[in-house]
mmCIF file of C-alpha atoms and ligand atoms in Angstrom:
data_model
loop_
_atom_site.group_PDB
_atom_site.id
_atom_site.type_symbol
_atom_site.label_atom_id
_atom_site.label_comp_id
_atom_site.label_asym_id
_atom_site.label_seq_id
_atom_site.Cartn_x
_atom_site.Cartn_y
_atom_site.Cartn_z
ATOM 1 C CA UNK A 7 45.547 -3.875 -50.406
ATOM 2 C CA UNK A 8 43.056 -5.055 -47.680
ATOM 3 C CA UNK A 9 44.305 -7.568 -44.869
ATOM 4 C CA UNK A 10 42.208 -10.568 -46.678
ATOM 5 C CA UNK A 11 42.206 -12.486 -43.236
ATOM 6 C CA UNK A 12 39.672 -10.329 -42.036
ATOM 7 C CA UNK A 13 36.099 -12.064 -41.018
ATOM 8 C CA UNK A 14 33.945 -9.858 -43.129
ATOM 9 C CA UNK A 15 30.827 -12.034 -42.577
ATOM 10 C CA UNK A 16 31.263 -11.435 -38.667
ATOM 11 C CA UNK A 17 31.938 -7.409 -39.550
ATOM 12 C CA UNK A 18 28.642 -7.868 -41.371
ATOM 13 C CA UNK A 19 26.753 -9.320 -38.628
ATOM 14 C CA UNK A 20 27.964 -7.020 -36.417
ATOM 15 C CA UNK A 21 26.455 -4.269 -38.486
ATOM 16 C CA UNK A 22 23.306 -5.853 -38.096
ATOM 17 C CA UNK A 23 23.699 -5.866 -34.361
ATOM 18 C CA UNK A 24 24.803 -2.169 -34.044
ATOM 19 C CA UNK A 25 21.662 -0.927 -36.083
ATOM 20 C CA UNK A 26 19.290 -2.960 -33.908
ATOM 21 C CA UNK A 27 21.194 -1.472 -30.602
ATOM 22 C CA UNK A 28 20.982 1.914 -32.146
ATOM 23 C CA UNK A 29 17.418 1.901 -32.575
ATOM 24 C CA UNK A 30 16.648 0.360 -29.225
ATOM 25 C CA UNK A 31 18.619 3.114 -27.413
ATOM 26 C CA UNK A 32 16.748 5.942 -29.574
ATOM 27 C CA UNK A 33 13.343 4.310 -28.699
ATOM 28 C CA UNK A 34 14.349 4.107 -25.034
ATOM 29 C CA UNK A 35 15.356 7.769 -24.918
ATOM 30 C CA UNK A 36 12.431 9.129 -26.948
ATOM 31 C CA UNK A 37 14.654 11.406 -29.144
ATOM 32 C CA UNK A 38 18.024 11.494 -31.002
ATOM 33 C CA UNK A 39 19.520 11.003 -34.566
ATOM 34 C CA UNK A 40 18.872 7.678 -36.141
ATOM 35 C CA UNK A 41 19.468 8.603 -39.731
ATOM 36 C CA UNK A 42 23.217 9.681 -39.883
ATOM 37 C CA UNK A 43 23.921 7.070 -37.408
ATOM 38 C CA UNK A 44 22.495 3.897 -39.424
ATOM 39 C CA UNK A 45 24.349 5.431 -42.548
ATOM 40 C CA UNK A 46 27.755 5.469 -40.790
ATOM 41 C CA UNK A 47 27.700 1.906 -38.972
ATOM 42 C CA UNK A 48 30.370 0.372 -41.532
ATOM 43 C CA UNK A 49 32.516 3.361 -41.363
ATOM 44 C CA UNK A 50 32.516 2.587 -37.417
ATOM 45 C CA UNK A 51 33.013 -1.019 -37.575
ATOM 46 C CA UNK A 52 35.927 -0.737 -40.337
ATOM 47 C CA UNK A 53 37.802 1.569 -38.193
ATOM 48 C CA UNK A 54 37.402 0.436 -34.756
ATOM 49 C CA UNK A 55 37.264 -3.442 -35.539
ATOM 50 C CA UNK A 56 39.767 -3.670 -38.453
ATOM 51 C CA UNK A 57 41.851 -0.602 -38.809
ATOM 52 C CA UNK A 58 42.663 1.634 -35.732
ATOM 53 C CA UNK A 59 45.354 1.085 -33.071
ATOM 54 C CA UNK A 60 43.652 1.323 -29.634
ATOM 55 C CA UNK A 61 43.048 -0.141 -26.154
ATOM 56 C CA UNK A 62 39.727 0.133 -24.727
ATOM 57 C CA UNK A 63 40.835 -0.556 -21.291
ATOM 58 C CA UNK A 64 43.394 2.287 -21.773
ATOM 59 C CA UNK A 65 41.574 4.977 -23.571
ATOM 60 C CA UNK A 66 44.379 7.469 -22.705
ATOM 61 C CA UNK A 67 46.814 5.405 -24.060
ATOM 62 C CA UNK A 68 49.247 8.099 -25.741
ATOM 63 C CA UNK A 69 50.303 6.078 -29.104
ATOM 64 C CA UNK A 70 46.107 5.289 -30.058
ATOM 65 C CA UNK A 71 44.945 6.386 -33.407
ATOM 66 C CA UNK A 72 42.334 9.268 -32.644
ATOM 67 C CA UNK A 73 38.756 8.692 -34.346
ATOM 68 C CA UNK A 74 37.277 12.241 -33.939
ATOM 69 C CA UNK A 75 33.477 12.137 -34.531
ATOM 70 C CA UNK A 76 32.829 15.418 -36.237
ATOM 71 C CA UNK A 77 29.079 15.019 -36.878
ATOM 72 C CA UNK A 78 28.730 14.713 -33.241
ATOM 73 C CA UNK A 79 24.909 14.272 -33.548
ATOM 74 C CA UNK A 80 25.775 10.999 -34.557
ATOM 75 C CA UNK A 81 26.223 9.939 -30.892
ATOM 76 C CA UNK A 82 24.096 6.610 -31.167
ATOM 77 C CA UNK A 83 26.317 4.698 -33.375
ATOM 78 C CA UNK A 84 29.223 6.087 -31.651
ATOM 79 C CA UNK A 85 28.210 5.059 -28.206
ATOM 80 C CA UNK A 86 27.036 1.577 -29.758
ATOM 81 C CA UNK A 87 30.517 1.122 -31.399
ATOM 82 C CA UNK A 88 32.438 2.001 -28.013
ATOM 83 C CA UNK A 89 30.596 -0.136 -25.930
ATOM 84 C CA UNK A 90 30.659 -3.061 -28.160
ATOM 85 C CA UNK A 91 34.385 -2.269 -28.499
ATOM 86 C CA UNK A 92 34.589 -2.726 -24.688
ATOM 87 C CA UNK A 93 35.374 0.990 -23.772
ATOM 88 C CA UNK A 94 32.313 0.815 -21.287
ATOM 89 C CA UNK A 95 29.577 -1.691 -20.498
ATOM 90 C CA UNK A 96 26.596 -2.090 -22.827
ATOM 91 C CA UNK A 97 24.176 -1.527 -20.018
ATOM 92 C CA UNK A 98 25.192 1.952 -19.964
ATOM 93 C CA UNK A 99 23.290 2.459 -23.549
ATOM 94 C CA UNK A 100 20.126 2.266 -21.527
ATOM 95 C CA UNK A 101 21.027 5.950 -20.159
ATOM 96 C CA UNK A 102 21.199 7.533 -23.530
ATOM 97 C CA UNK A 103 19.882 11.131 -23.327
ATOM 98 C CA UNK A 104 18.955 10.522 -19.606
ATOM 99 C CA UNK A 105 19.748 13.376 -16.997
ATOM 100 C CA UNK A 106 23.105 12.921 -15.442
ATOM 101 C CA UNK A 107 23.975 10.115 -17.957
ATOM 102 C CA UNK A 108 27.500 10.586 -19.593
ATOM 103 C CA UNK A 109 26.107 9.477 -22.920
ATOM 104 C CA UNK A 110 24.429 12.960 -23.817
ATOM 105 C CA UNK A 111 22.831 13.571 -27.406
ATOM 106 C CA UNK A 112 26.158 15.098 -28.822
ATOM 107 C CA UNK A 113 29.542 13.113 -28.251
ATOM 108 C CA UNK A 114 31.474 14.331 -25.127
ATOM 109 C CA UNK A 115 34.985 13.843 -24.464
ATOM 110 C CA UNK A 116 33.778 12.378 -20.726
ATOM 111 C CA UNK A 117 32.784 9.235 -22.490
ATOM 112 C CA UNK A 118 35.644 6.790 -22.559
ATOM 113 C CA UNK A 119 36.696 6.641 -26.320
ATOM 114 C CA UNK A 120 35.334 10.120 -27.192
ATOM 115 C CA UNK A 121 38.398 12.433 -28.264
ATOM 116 C CA UNK A 122 36.645 15.766 -28.557
ATOM 117 C CA UNK A 123 33.590 17.341 -27.968
ATOM 118 C CA UNK A 124 31.463 18.000 -31.191
ATOM 119 C CA UNK A 125 28.026 18.845 -32.187
ATOM 120 C CA UNK A 126 28.531 22.246 -33.587
ATOM 121 C CA UNK A 127 29.278 21.019 -36.881
ATOM 122 C CA UNK A 128 32.304 21.908 -38.902
ATOM 123 C CA UNK A 129 35.302 21.631 -36.148
ATOM 124 C CA UNK A 130 36.552 18.180 -36.326
ATOM 125 C CA UNK A 131 38.713 18.376 -39.178
ATOM 126 C CA UNK A 132 40.957 21.138 -37.615
ATOM 127 C CA UNK A 133 41.178 19.046 -34.273
ATOM 128 C CA UNK A 134 42.609 15.967 -36.394
ATOM 129 C CA UNK A 135 45.104 18.421 -38.084
ATOM 130 C CA UNK A 136 46.268 19.503 -34.535
ATOM 131 C CA UNK A 137 46.257 15.800 -33.533
ATOM 132 C CA UNK A 138 48.015 15.142 -36.845
ATOM 133 C CA UNK A 139 50.691 17.772 -36.528
ATOM 134 C CA UNK A 140 51.230 17.141 -32.988
ATOM 135 C CA UNK A 141 51.945 13.415 -33.761
ATOM 136 C CA UNK A 142 54.626 14.490 -36.444
ATOM 137 C CA UNK A 143 56.108 16.843 -34.117
ATOM 138 C CA UNK A 144 56.756 14.317 -31.690
ATOM 139 C CA UNK A 145 57.559 11.516 -34.099
ATOM 140 C CA UNK A 146 54.706 9.373 -33.525
ATOM 141 C CA UNK A 147 53.022 7.259 -36.176
ATOM 142 C CA UNK A 148 49.450 7.592 -34.843
ATOM 143 C CA UNK A 149 46.752 8.596 -37.515
ATOM 144 C CA UNK A 150 43.821 10.973 -37.002
ATOM 145 C CA UNK A 151 40.474 9.988 -38.523
ATOM 146 C CA UNK A 152 37.661 12.445 -38.940
ATOM 147 C CA UNK A 153 34.341 11.348 -39.690
ATOM 148 C CA UNK A 154 31.994 14.278 -41.181
ATOM 149 C CA UNK A 155 28.412 14.426 -42.588
ATOM 150 C CA UNK A 156 28.010 15.806 -46.174
ATOM 151 C CA UNK A 157 25.750 18.486 -44.715
ATOM 152 C CA UNK A 158 28.545 19.337 -42.420
ATOM 153 C CA UNK A 159 31.123 19.891 -45.054
ATOM 154 C CA UNK A 160 29.069 22.833 -46.474
ATOM 155 C CA UNK A 161 30.899 24.703 -43.446
ATOM 156 C CA UNK A 162 33.476 27.122 -44.531
ATOM 157 C CA UNK A 163 35.699 25.757 -41.734
ATOM 158 C CA UNK A 164 35.998 22.268 -43.223
ATOM 159 C CA UNK A 165 37.537 23.706 -46.334
ATOM 160 C CA UNK A 166 39.950 26.025 -44.229
ATOM 161 C CA UNK A 167 40.865 22.720 -42.498
ATOM 162 C CA UNK A 168 41.208 20.879 -45.909
ATOM 163 C CA UNK A 169 43.625 23.567 -47.207
ATOM 164 C CA UNK A 170 45.835 23.413 -44.026
ATOM 165 C CA UNK A 171 46.003 19.823 -44.101
ATOM 166 C CA UNK A 172 47.200 19.693 -47.742
ATOM 167 C CA UNK A 173 49.577 22.470 -47.154
ATOM 168 C CA UNK A 174 51.184 20.949 -44.041
ATOM 169 C CA UNK A 175 51.320 17.650 -45.890
ATOM 170 C CA UNK A 176 49.370 15.573 -43.241
ATOM 171 C CA UNK A 177 49.488 12.189 -44.783
ATOM 172 C CA UNK A 178 48.242 10.853 -41.277
ATOM 173 C CA UNK A 179 44.912 12.618 -41.613
ATOM 174 C CA UNK A 180 42.374 10.517 -43.315
ATOM 175 C CA UNK A 181 38.845 12.330 -43.451
ATOM 176 C CA UNK A 182 35.857 9.938 -44.087
ATOM 177 C CA UNK A 183 32.829 11.625 -45.423
ATOM 178 C CA UNK A 184 29.580 9.680 -44.770
ATOM 179 C CA UNK A 185 27.758 10.777 -47.970
ATOM 180 C CA UNK A 186 24.335 9.811 -47.354
ATOM 181 C CA UNK A 187 22.971 12.579 -49.534
ATOM 182 C CA UNK A 188 20.388 13.981 -46.988
ATOM 183 C CA UNK A 189 21.210 16.575 -44.319
ATOM 184 C CA UNK A 190 18.681 17.872 -41.717
ATOM 185 C CA UNK A 191 16.038 19.449 -43.991
ATOM 186 C CA UNK A 192 16.205 17.793 -47.302
ATOM 187 C CA UNK A 193 18.635 16.401 -50.057
ATOM 188 C CA UNK A 194 22.244 17.834 -49.690
ATOM 189 C CA UNK A 195 22.940 18.682 -53.370
ATOM 190 C CA UNK A 196 19.821 20.585 -53.493
ATOM 191 C CA UNK A 197 20.170 22.619 -50.535
ATOM 192 C CA UNK A 198 24.027 23.433 -51.452
ATOM 193 C CA UNK A 199 25.444 21.314 -54.317
ATOM 194 C CA UNK A 200 28.834 19.562 -53.189
ATOM 195 C CA UNK A 201 29.402 17.895 -56.633
ATOM 196 C CA UNK A 202 31.806 17.077 -58.154
ATOM 197 C CA UNK A 203 32.931 16.181 -54.663
ATOM 198 C CA UNK A 204 36.058 13.859 -55.085
ATOM 199 C CA UNK A 205 37.268 16.521 -57.650
ATOM 200 C CA UNK A 206 36.810 18.992 -55.198
ATOM 201 C CA UNK A 207 38.918 17.498 -52.313
ATOM 202 C CA UNK A 208 41.337 16.557 -54.927
ATOM 203 C CA UNK A 209 41.878 20.164 -56.153
ATOM 204 C CA UNK A 210 42.438 21.081 -52.322
ATOM 205 C CA UNK A 211 45.453 18.558 -52.507
ATOM 206 C CA UNK A 212 43.971 15.595 -50.862
ATOM 207 C CA UNK A 213 44.049 11.799 -52.310
ATOM 208 C CA UNK A 214 40.467 11.290 -52.946
ATOM 209 C CA UNK A 215 39.119 7.674 -52.904
ATOM 210 C CA UNK A 216 35.103 7.333 -53.675
ATOM 211 C CA UNK A 217 33.446 4.149 -52.688
ATOM 212 C CA UNK A 218 30.333 2.302 -51.375
ATOM 213 C CA UNK A 219 30.323 3.129 -47.682
ATOM 214 C CA UNK A 220 28.242 0.061 -46.835
ATOM 215 C CA UNK A 221 30.805 -2.369 -48.248
ATOM 216 C CA UNK A 222 33.088 -3.057 -45.669
ATOM 217 C CA UNK A 223 35.666 -5.047 -47.994
ATOM 218 C CA UNK A 224 35.718 -1.612 -49.875
ATOM 219 C CA UNK A 225 36.320 0.580 -46.718
ATOM 220 C CA UNK A 226 39.166 -1.816 -45.297
ATOM 221 C CA UNK A 227 40.681 -1.428 -48.595
ATOM 222 C CA UNK A 228 40.682 2.246 -48.733
ATOM 223 C CA UNK A 229 41.736 2.551 -45.172
ATOM 224 C CA UNK A 230 44.836 0.345 -45.874
ATOM 225 C CA UNK A 231 45.357 2.461 -48.833
ATOM 226 C CA UNK A 232 45.603 5.436 -46.954
ATOM 227 C CA UNK A 233 48.580 3.878 -45.081
ATOM 228 C CA UNK A 234 50.548 3.832 -48.535
ATOM 229 C CA UNK A 235 49.877 7.472 -49.443
ATOM 230 C CA UNK A 236 52.904 10.042 -48.596
ATOM 231 C CA UNK A 237 52.873 13.733 -48.342
ATOM 232 C CA UNK A 238 49.105 14.540 -48.843
ATOM 233 C CA UNK A 239 46.017 13.729 -46.499
ATOM 234 C CA UNK A 240 43.638 11.438 -47.548
ATOM 235 C CA UNK A 241 39.765 11.601 -47.672
ATOM 236 C CA UNK A 242 37.293 8.518 -48.057
ATOM 237 C CA UNK A 243 33.987 9.525 -49.957
ATOM 238 C CA UNK A 244 31.618 7.008 -48.409
ATOM 239 C CA UNK A 245 28.575 6.741 -50.446
ATOM 240 C CA UNK A 246 25.770 5.780 -48.085
ATOM 241 C CA UNK A 247 22.010 5.529 -47.510
ATOM 242 C CA UNK A 248 20.565 7.706 -44.691
ATOM 243 C CA UNK A 249 18.483 5.407 -42.211
ATOM 244 C CA UNK A 250 20.129 2.605 -44.075
ATOM 245 C CA UNK A 251 18.587 -0.791 -43.415
ATOM 246 C CA UNK A 252 15.034 0.360 -42.389
ATOM 247 C CA UNK A 253 12.436 0.900 -45.161
ATOM 248 C CA UNK A 254 10.533 3.448 -43.883
ATOM 249 C CA UNK A 255 13.583 5.680 -42.710
ATOM 250 C CA UNK A 256 15.950 5.117 -45.765
ATOM 251 C CA UNK A 257 16.512 8.550 -47.382
ATOM 252 C CA UNK A 258 14.047 10.149 -45.505
ATOM 253 C CA UNK A 259 14.961 13.633 -43.950
ATOM 254 C CA UNK A 260 12.441 13.294 -41.308
ATOM 255 C CA UNK A 261 14.337 10.352 -40.033
ATOM 256 C CA UNK A 262 17.487 12.690 -39.270
ATOM 257 C CA UNK A 263 16.361 13.522 -35.723
ATOM 258 C CA UNK A 264 13.543 11.547 -34.480
ATOM 259 C CA UNK A 265 13.413 8.326 -32.622
ATOM 260 C CA UNK A 266 11.150 5.767 -33.456
ATOM 261 C CA UNK A 267 8.131 4.826 -31.321
ATOM 262 C CA UNK A 268 7.321 1.139 -29.932
ATOM 263 C CA UNK A 269 5.625 0.104 -32.899
ATOM 264 C CA UNK A 270 8.175 1.376 -35.343
ATOM 265 C CA UNK A 271 11.210 0.002 -33.461
ATOM 266 C CA UNK A 272 9.322 -3.328 -33.853
ATOM 267 C CA UNK A 273 8.702 -2.942 -37.518
ATOM 268 C CA UNK A 274 12.378 -1.745 -37.767
ATOM 269 C CA UNK A 275 14.028 -4.827 -35.910
ATOM 270 C CA UNK A 276 11.859 -7.155 -37.917
ATOM 271 C CA UNK A 277 13.684 -5.792 -41.146
ATOM 272 C CA UNK A 278 17.204 -6.167 -39.580
ATOM 273 C CA UNK A 279 18.163 -9.842 -39.894
HETATM 274 C C1 TPP B 5 27.252 24.636 -37.053
HETATM 275 C C2 TPP B 5 25.919 23.950 -36.856
HETATM 276 N N1 TPP B 5 24.999 24.318 -37.686
HETATM 277 C C3 TPP B 5 23.807 23.777 -37.614
HETATM 278 C C4 TPP B 5 23.764 22.364 -36.821
HETATM 279 C C5 TPP B 5 22.200 21.946 -36.776
HETATM 280 N N2 TPP B 5 22.520 20.492 -37.556
HETATM 281 C C6 TPP B 5 22.787 19.495 -36.742
HETATM 282 S S1 TPP B 5 22.586 18.111 -37.620
HETATM 283 C C7 TPP B 5 22.629 18.926 -38.992
HETATM 284 C C8 TPP B 5 22.512 18.427 -40.317
HETATM 285 C C9 TPP B 5 23.974 17.795 -40.700
HETATM 286 O O1 TPP B 5 23.763 16.911 -41.871
HETATM 287 P P1 TPP B 5 24.847 15.923 -42.419
HETATM 288 O O2 TPP B 5 26.210 16.252 -42.113
HETATM 289 O O3 TPP B 5 24.661 15.452 -43.439
HETATM 290 O O4 TPP B 5 24.465 14.849 -41.237
HETATM 291 P P2 TPP B 5 23.982 13.334 -41.185
HETATM 292 O O5 TPP B 5 23.202 13.266 -42.420
HETATM 293 O O6 TPP B 5 25.305 12.500 -41.529
HETATM 294 O O7 TPP B 5 23.559 13.073 -39.989
HETATM 295 C C10 TPP B 5 22.378 20.260 -38.609
HETATM 296 C C11 TPP B 5 21.993 21.388 -39.674
HETATM 297 C C12 TPP B 5 24.774 22.410 -35.883
HETATM 298 N N3 TPP B 5 24.893 21.310 -35.213
HETATM 299 N N4 TPP B 5 25.847 23.069 -36.011
#
């Protein structure tokens, strides 16, 4: 059951702010990945502003929950989330993708709050498994959350990791698939069909939950449900829209990796109220 004392309206307002900040960063940089960042905003908010145990002033706190951003090109949503959570100053967002900035196009562990370097898709879940096994060995109650893309999970390594997590009964692993239905070059299920996706994860021994990935209430409820599942890992299949919130970006593969120009930014910001 979700903790209903959560201020959903405040979290929804945060989602609008995050989308604005993501687009501003991208426009300033002149490059980057808007589509899969905009689709994952509510996933990040539910994790960082509701669920996880963390201390932004002490990113190396041993007992923190780990969020592994396996789709490492979605650095814009990661950095905006971390800055808003207090890991570093928001001012630094302006350095995104600039020479010598810490905020490079793919997430890097030098950035406070980033657990693991990603960018080459398909590796985050194995890392999450390792963290989770280590936690069990050391009798720690921390959890590992791994955010993946739908195109990403076409990688065979993801399914090896899925098998391992179930075999080792890693009930402290929660995979979250940002199921925005579009990968780099087109619709995911036309390029390589993932369906029936929830059944596939279940057949690998996972507790599978499917929901609307823009609905914070549903996300929060699912993240709480994960805590009560014992003996198996959990996957949340979050149905989302790539480019969510911006009419000319939604569902468009062209906006997978392209920054808006100044005019497009203004148009986009006018839609985010
Ligand atoms: C191993 C690997 N192959 C290819 C790429 C190039 N690449 C970067 S993003 C991407 C598409 C990923 O699609 P998806 O996981 O659906 O991401 P999202 O839509 O959430 O941005 C590809 C093919 C990569 N980064 N790593």
